[in-house]
Short mmCIF file of C-alpha atoms in Angstrom, two decimals:
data_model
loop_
_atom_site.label_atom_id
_atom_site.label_comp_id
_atom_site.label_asym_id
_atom_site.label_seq_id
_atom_site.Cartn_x
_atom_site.Cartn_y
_atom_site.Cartn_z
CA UNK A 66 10.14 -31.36 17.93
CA UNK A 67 9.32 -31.38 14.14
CA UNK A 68 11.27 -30.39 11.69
CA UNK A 69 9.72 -28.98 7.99
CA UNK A 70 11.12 -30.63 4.90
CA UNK A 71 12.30 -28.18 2.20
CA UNK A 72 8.93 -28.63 -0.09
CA UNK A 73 6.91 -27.84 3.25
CA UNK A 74 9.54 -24.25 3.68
CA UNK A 75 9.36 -22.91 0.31
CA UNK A 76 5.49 -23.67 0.60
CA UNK A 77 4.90 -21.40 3.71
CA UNK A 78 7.55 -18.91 1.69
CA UNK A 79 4.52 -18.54 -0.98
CA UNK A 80 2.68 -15.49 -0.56
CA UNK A 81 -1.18 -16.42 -0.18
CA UNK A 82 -3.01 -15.35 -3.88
CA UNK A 83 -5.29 -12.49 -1.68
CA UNK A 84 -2.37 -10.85 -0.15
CA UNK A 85 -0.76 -10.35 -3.35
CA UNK A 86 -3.95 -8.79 -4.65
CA UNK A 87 -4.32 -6.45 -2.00
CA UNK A 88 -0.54 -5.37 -2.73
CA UNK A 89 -0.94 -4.48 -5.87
CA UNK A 90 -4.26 -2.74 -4.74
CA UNK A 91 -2.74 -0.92 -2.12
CA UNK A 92 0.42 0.08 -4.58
CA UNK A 93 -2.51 1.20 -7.33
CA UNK A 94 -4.28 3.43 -4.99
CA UNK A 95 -0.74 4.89 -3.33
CA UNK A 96 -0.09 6.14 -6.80
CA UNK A 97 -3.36 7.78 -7.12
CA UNK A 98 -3.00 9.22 -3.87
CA UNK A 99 0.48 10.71 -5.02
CA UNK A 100 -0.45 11.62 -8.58
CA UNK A 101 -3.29 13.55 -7.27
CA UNK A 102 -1.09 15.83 -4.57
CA UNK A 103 1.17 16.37 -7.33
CA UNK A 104 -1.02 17.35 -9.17
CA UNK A 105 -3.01 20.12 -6.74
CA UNK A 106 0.50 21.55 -6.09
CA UNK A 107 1.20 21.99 -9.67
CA UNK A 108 -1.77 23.71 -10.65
CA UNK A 109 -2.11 25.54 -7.10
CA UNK A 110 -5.64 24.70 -6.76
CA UNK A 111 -7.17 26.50 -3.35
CA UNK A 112 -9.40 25.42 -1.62
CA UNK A 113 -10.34 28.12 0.37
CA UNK A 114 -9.26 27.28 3.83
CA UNK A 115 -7.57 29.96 5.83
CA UNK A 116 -6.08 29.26 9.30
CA UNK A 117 -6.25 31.91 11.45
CA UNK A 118 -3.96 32.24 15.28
CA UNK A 119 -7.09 34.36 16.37
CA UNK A 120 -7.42 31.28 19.23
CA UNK A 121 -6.41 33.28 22.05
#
């Protein structure tokens, strides 16, 4: 059994440069997503869709 020194521990601690820009991708477009619904239910845009219980 092998055991890691501390350099080779804080090394695998690192996060890898592509995961960190897909974070800050994923936190960019969760905003957007967020911002927009706030949005449509502030201004109380409609879209048009009705739902109907007519599915008997």
């Amino acid at each position: 059994m092998s055991f890691l020194t501390w350099e080779e521990i804080e090394m695998l601690k690192e996060i890898h440069p592509i995961k960190k820009r897909f974070r800050f991708l994923f936190l960019i477009v969760g905003i957007f997503i967020i911002f927009v619904g706030l949005l449509l239910i502030l201004i109380g845009l409609d879209f048009g869709i009705t739902i109907s219980s007519d599915m008997v």
